[in-house]
mmCIF file of C-alpha atoms in Angstrom:
data_model
loop_
_atom_site.group_PDB
_atom_site.id
_atom_site.type_symbol
_atom_site.label_atom_id
_atom_site.label_comp_id
_atom_site.label_asym_id
_atom_site.label_seq_id
_atom_site.Cartn_x
_atom_site.Cartn_y
_atom_site.Cartn_z
ATOM 1 C CA MET A 253 -15.054 -22.216 28.110
ATOM 2 C CA ALA A 254 -17.150 -22.896 25.003
ATOM 3 C CA LEU A 255 -17.518 -20.078 22.489
ATOM 4 C CA GLU A 256 -21.297 -19.883 22.967
ATOM 5 C CA ALA A 257 -20.833 -19.522 26.712
ATOM 6 C CA LEU A 258 -18.291 -16.770 26.137
ATOM 7 C CA LYS A 259 -20.775 -14.900 23.951
ATOM 8 C CA ARG A 260 -23.490 -15.163 26.607
ATOM 9 C CA ASN A 261 -21.459 -13.843 29.512
ATOM 10 C CA GLY A 262 -21.500 -10.225 28.339
ATOM 11 C CA HIS A 263 -17.775 -9.586 28.818
ATOM 12 C CA ASN A 264 -16.795 -9.879 25.141
ATOM 13 C CA LEU A 265 -14.106 -12.442 25.877
ATOM 14 C CA GLU A 266 -14.823 -14.047 22.517
ATOM 15 C CA LEU A 267 -13.489 -11.017 20.617
ATOM 16 C CA GLY A 268 -9.993 -12.459 20.633
ATOM 17 C CA LEU A 269 -6.910 -13.418 22.585
ATOM 18 C CA PHE A 270 -4.671 -10.382 22.647
ATOM 19 C CA PRO A 271 -1.217 -9.760 24.127
ATOM 20 C CA LEU A 272 -1.691 -8.730 27.746
ATOM 21 C CA ASP A 273 0.075 -6.243 29.959
ATOM 22 C CA GLY A 274 0.441 -5.855 33.714
ATOM 23 C CA PRO A 275 -0.808 -7.957 36.641
ATOM 24 C CA PHE A 276 -4.458 -7.478 35.654
ATOM 25 C CA GLY A 277 -4.087 -8.701 32.073
ATOM 26 C CA ILE A 278 -4.948 -5.525 30.176
ATOM 27 C CA PRO A 279 -5.027 -6.053 26.380
ATOM 28 C CA ARG A 280 -2.054 -4.288 24.834
ATOM 29 C CA LEU A 281 -2.476 -1.719 22.070
ATOM 30 C CA VAL A 282 0.128 -1.003 19.411
ATOM 31 C CA PRO A 283 1.130 2.611 18.685
ATOM 32 C CA ALA A 284 -0.821 4.477 16.023
ATOM 33 C CA HIS A 285 0.741 7.378 14.142
ATOM 34 C CA LEU A 286 -1.741 9.996 13.006
ATOM 35 C CA ASN A 287 0.223 12.751 11.311
ATOM 36 C CA ASP A 288 -2.620 14.678 9.691
ATOM 37 C CA ARG A 289 -5.128 16.769 11.578
ATOM 38 C CA ILE A 290 -8.656 15.488 11.032
ATOM 39 C CA PRO A 291 -12.056 16.618 12.360
ATOM 40 C CA TRP A 292 -13.462 14.408 15.115
ATOM 41 C CA ILE A 293 -17.113 13.633 15.766
ATOM 42 C CA PRO A 294 -18.549 11.949 18.884
ATOM 43 C CA PHE A 295 -19.587 8.312 18.678
ATOM 44 C CA ASN A 296 -23.270 9.135 19.066
ATOM 45 C CA SER A 297 -23.162 10.884 15.670
ATOM 46 C CA VAL A 298 -21.895 7.951 13.609
ATOM 47 C CA MET A 299 -25.360 6.717 12.610
ATOM 48 C CA SER A 300 -26.173 10.032 10.899
ATOM 49 C CA ASP A 301 -22.721 10.863 9.572
ATOM 50 C CA ARG A 302 -22.569 11.016 5.776
ATOM 51 C CA ARG A 303 -18.838 11.726 5.413
ATOM 52 C CA LYS A 304 -17.176 8.952 7.398
ATOM 53 C CA GLU A 305 -14.058 8.964 5.273
ATOM 54 C CA ALA A 306 -13.402 12.574 6.309
ATOM 55 C CA HIS A 307 -13.744 12.114 10.078
ATOM 56 C CA GLY A 308 -12.408 10.398 13.140
ATOM 57 C CA VAL A 309 -14.571 9.223 16.045
ATOM 58 C CA HIS A 310 -14.020 10.090 19.708
ATOM 59 C CA PHE A 311 -15.760 8.856 22.869
ATOM 60 C CA PHE A 312 -15.411 11.896 25.126
ATOM 61 C CA ILE A 313 -19.129 11.816 25.865
ATOM 62 C CA ASP A 314 -21.317 10.292 28.578
ATOM 63 C CA ASP A 315 -20.883 6.531 28.898
ATOM 64 C CA TYR A 316 -24.539 5.733 28.194
ATOM 65 C CA LEU A 317 -24.139 7.244 24.718
ATOM 66 C CA PHE A 318 -21.603 4.609 23.676
ATOM 67 C CA GLN A 319 -22.482 1.624 25.862
ATOM 68 C CA ARG A 320 -24.008 0.039 22.732
ATOM 69 C CA ALA A 321 -20.528 -0.275 21.222
ATOM 70 C CA TRP A 322 -19.742 -2.653 24.094
ATOM 71 C CA ASN A 323 -23.103 -4.422 24.005
ATOM 72 C CA ASP A 324 -22.928 -5.132 20.247
ATOM 73 C CA PRO A 325 -19.212 -4.985 19.366
ATOM 74 C CA CYS A 326 -19.354 -6.653 15.941
ATOM 75 C CA ARG A 327 -22.040 -4.354 14.611
ATOM 76 C CA TYR A 328 -20.354 -1.180 15.750
ATOM 77 C CA ALA A 329 -16.890 -2.292 14.657
ATOM 78 C CA HIS A 330 -18.361 -2.546 11.164
ATOM 79 C CA LEU A 331 -19.852 0.960 11.432
ATOM 80 C CA LEU A 332 -16.556 2.397 12.648
ATOM 81 C CA SER A 333 -14.457 0.748 9.971
ATOM 82 C CA GLY A 334 -15.143 3.501 7.438
ATOM 83 C CA TYR A 335 -13.515 6.235 9.523
ATOM 84 C CA GLN A 336 -9.989 7.568 9.277
ATOM 85 C CA ALA A 337 -9.390 6.705 12.935
ATOM 86 C CA VAL A 338 -11.268 5.891 16.131
ATOM 87 C CA MET A 339 -10.342 6.570 19.731
ATOM 88 C CA THR A 340 -10.753 3.951 22.413
ATOM 89 C CA PRO A 341 -13.992 4.288 24.421
ATOM 90 C CA ASP A 342 -13.568 6.672 27.339
ATOM 91 C CA PHE A 343 -15.349 4.604 29.988
ATOM 92 C CA SER A 344 -15.502 6.754 33.108
ATOM 93 C CA MET A 345 -12.685 6.701 35.656
ATOM 94 C CA PHE A 346 -14.154 8.855 38.443
ATOM 95 C CA THR A 347 -12.155 9.051 41.651
ATOM 96 C CA ASP A 348 -15.184 7.997 43.729
ATOM 97 C CA TYR A 349 -15.735 4.840 41.675
ATOM 98 C CA PRO A 350 -14.625 1.620 43.389
ATOM 99 C CA VAL A 351 -11.199 0.590 42.115
ATOM 100 C CA ALA A 352 -12.718 -2.647 40.791
ATOM 101 C CA VAL A 353 -15.066 -0.631 38.546
ATOM 102 C CA GLN A 354 -12.218 1.594 37.358
ATOM 103 C CA LEU A 355 -10.131 -1.469 36.514
ATOM 104 C CA TYR A 356 -12.998 -3.084 34.628
ATOM 105 C CA ASN A 357 -13.599 0.084 32.632
ATOM 106 C CA HIS A 358 -9.904 0.253 31.775
ATOM 107 C CA TRP A 359 -9.878 -3.415 30.745
ATOM 108 C CA ARG A 360 -12.939 -3.220 28.518
ATOM 109 C CA LYS A 361 -11.666 -0.056 26.860
ATOM 110 C CA HIS A 362 -8.626 -2.050 25.824
ATOM 111 C CA GLN A 363 -10.600 -5.154 24.935
ATOM 112 C CA LEU A 364 -12.516 -3.135 22.347
ATOM 113 C CA GLY A 365 -9.440 -1.202 21.226
ATOM 114 C CA ALA A 366 -7.398 -4.355 20.651
ATOM 115 C CA TYR A 367 -10.336 -5.941 18.831
ATOM 116 C CA TRP A 368 -10.646 -2.931 16.535
ATOM 117 C CA GLN A 369 -6.928 -2.997 15.836
ATOM 118 C CA SER A 370 -7.172 -6.683 14.939
ATOM 119 C CA LEU A 371 -9.752 -5.695 12.297
ATOM 120 C CA GLY A 372 -7.434 -3.108 10.772
ATOM 121 C CA LEU A 373 -8.893 0.089 12.277
ATOM 122 C CA THR A 374 -6.553 2.927 13.195
ATOM 123 C CA VAL A 375 -7.059 3.143 16.958
ATOM 124 C CA ILE A 376 -5.927 6.147 18.999
ATOM 125 C CA PRO A 377 -5.745 5.416 22.749
ATOM 126 C CA SER A 378 -7.840 7.728 24.920
ATOM 127 C CA ILE A 379 -5.762 8.223 28.050
ATOM 128 C CA CYS A 380 -7.404 9.006 31.381
ATOM 129 C CA TRP A 381 -6.696 8.410 35.055
ATOM 130 C CA SER A 382 -8.312 9.067 38.418
ATOM 131 C CA ASN A 383 -5.973 9.697 41.363
ATOM 132 C CA HIS A 384 -2.280 9.028 41.959
ATOM 133 C CA ASP A 385 -2.965 5.470 43.108
ATOM 134 C CA SER A 386 -4.397 4.635 39.680
ATOM 135 C CA TYR A 387 -0.952 5.067 38.109
ATOM 136 C CA ALA A 388 -0.102 1.576 39.378
ATOM 137 C CA TRP A 389 -2.283 0.067 36.626
ATOM 138 C CA ARG A 390 -3.822 2.881 34.614
ATOM 139 C CA PHE A 391 -1.134 2.947 31.915
ATOM 140 C CA ASP A 392 -1.018 -0.836 31.483
ATOM 141 C CA GLY A 393 -1.732 -1.757 27.877
ATOM 142 C CA GLU A 394 -1.128 1.743 26.551
ATOM 143 C CA PRO A 395 1.410 2.022 23.716
ATOM 144 C CA VAL A 396 4.668 3.911 24.071
ATOM 145 C CA GLY A 397 5.142 6.514 21.363
ATOM 146 C CA GLY A 398 2.579 7.280 18.696
ATOM 147 C CA THR A 399 -0.500 9.458 18.988
ATOM 148 C CA VAL A 400 -2.703 9.595 22.078
ATOM 149 C CA ALA A 401 -5.829 11.541 23.031
ATOM 150 C CA VAL A 402 -6.897 13.248 26.253
ATOM 151 C CA SER A 403 -9.768 15.438 27.372
ATOM 152 C CA SER A 404 -9.706 18.049 30.131
ATOM 153 C CA VAL A 405 -13.468 18.583 29.985
ATOM 154 C CA GLY A 406 -14.944 18.555 33.505
ATOM 155 C CA THR A 407 -11.572 18.760 35.276
ATOM 156 C CA GLN A 408 -10.687 22.447 35.280
ATOM 157 C CA LYS A 409 -13.189 24.122 37.601
ATOM 158 C CA ASN A 410 -12.397 22.205 40.779
ATOM 159 C CA PRO A 411 -8.850 22.861 42.090
ATOM 160 C CA LEU A 412 -8.288 19.244 43.181
ATOM 161 C CA ALA A 413 -9.577 17.849 39.883
ATOM 162 C CA ARG A 414 -7.369 20.283 37.998
ATOM 163 C CA THR A 415 -4.303 19.226 39.992
ATOM 164 C CA LEU A 416 -5.059 15.529 39.470
ATOM 165 C CA PHE A 417 -5.438 16.126 35.745
ATOM 166 C CA VAL A 418 -2.103 17.931 35.376
ATOM 167 C CA ASP A 419 -0.317 15.386 37.570
ATOM 168 C CA GLY A 420 -1.733 12.495 35.553
ATOM 169 C CA TYR A 421 -0.864 14.227 32.307
ATOM 170 C CA SER A 422 2.753 14.559 33.431
ATOM 171 C CA GLU A 423 2.794 10.875 34.367
ATOM 172 C CA MET A 424 1.395 10.004 30.945
ATOM 173 C CA MET A 425 4.135 11.998 29.240
ATOM 174 C CA ARG A 426 6.811 10.307 31.326
ATOM 175 C CA ARG A 427 5.561 6.776 30.771
ATOM 176 C CA LEU A 428 4.180 6.839 27.240
ATOM 177 C CA GLN A 429 6.326 9.513 25.557
ATOM 178 C CA PRO A 430 3.695 10.245 22.911
ATOM 179 C CA GLU A 431 4.737 11.889 19.663
ATOM 180 C CA LYS A 432 1.426 13.780 19.493
ATOM 181 C CA ILE A 433 -1.405 14.494 21.936
ATOM 182 C CA ILE A 434 -4.871 15.173 20.531
ATOM 183 C CA PHE A 435 -6.217 17.412 23.277
ATOM 184 C CA PHE A 436 -9.933 18.192 23.746
ATOM 185 C CA GLY A 437 -10.847 21.125 25.982
ATOM 186 C CA ASP A 438 -8.812 23.796 27.731
ATOM 187 C CA VAL A 439 -5.081 23.124 27.975
ATOM 188 C CA PRO A 440 -3.984 23.984 31.529
ATOM 189 C CA ALA A 441 -0.538 25.307 32.375
ATOM 190 C CA GLY A 442 1.901 22.455 32.861
ATOM 191 C CA CYS A 443 0.616 20.345 29.960
ATOM 192 C CA THR A 444 3.446 20.109 27.455
ATOM 193 C CA GLY A 445 4.361 18.113 24.364
ATOM 194 C CA SER A 446 3.254 18.193 20.740
ATOM 195 C CA ILE A 447 -0.369 19.142 21.408
ATOM 196 C CA GLU A 448 -2.991 19.253 18.689
ATOM 197 C CA HIS A 449 -5.774 21.224 20.309
ATOM 198 C CA HIS A 450 -9.477 20.676 19.628
ATOM 199 C CA ASN A 451 -12.457 22.360 21.214
ATOM 200 C CA ALA A 452 -14.617 20.413 23.635
ATOM 201 C CA TYR A 453 -16.882 18.115 21.639
ATOM 202 C CA HIS A 454 -20.055 20.133 22.244
ATOM 203 C CA ALA A 455 -18.358 23.223 20.815
ATOM 204 C CA GLY A 456 -16.782 21.568 17.800
ATOM 205 C CA LEU A 457 -19.480 19.119 16.711
ATOM 206 C CA ALA A 458 -21.410 21.362 14.335
ATOM 207 C CA HIS A 459 -18.237 22.597 12.667
ATOM 208 C CA ALA A 460 -16.833 19.102 12.213
ATOM 209 C CA GLN A 461 -19.984 17.739 10.613
ATOM 210 C CA LYS A 462 -19.925 20.476 7.978
ATOM 211 C CA ARG A 463 -16.435 19.569 6.787
#
């Protein structure tokens, strides 16, 4: 397909040809090692941030607040390049989403993440899952070892959601063996490993921006 056609189709296929993983061709990320603790701000604050070199950027916010990073990838890759690290976009993986939508969200998260890595950004994979069936593909493209990020926000009030979160977390630990987990939100019993805890984004935003 011609490059101009690729640019028009809206799927960002022109961003690059990356190593792929699994039967669905998920772009593969390489491990990132983030030893220091840094303050994280949400993506929707990058336009007003005046201390980019001091922060990292996370995407644990509503999808509509970072959809523009997908719609205009070159522009926002440039804006993100000044940060210490960026997490992959946390496109939603709700259990009541059709599997096709969940797969697409997983793929485009990795398409952007691999693109950012190709530009030299330090990219921390945001790991999420839906139900047990999603394990068949959900960890495709994720790096083994290194630093990962998770968020428990919105999963701890409903007993089933809490169980699915802890089960998926255990599966993540088994498959990816991360050296550090940047954890946003409450840490439920059963979540182990080298956890670097951060408050939920809405609680920590004001503090992070002052640093």
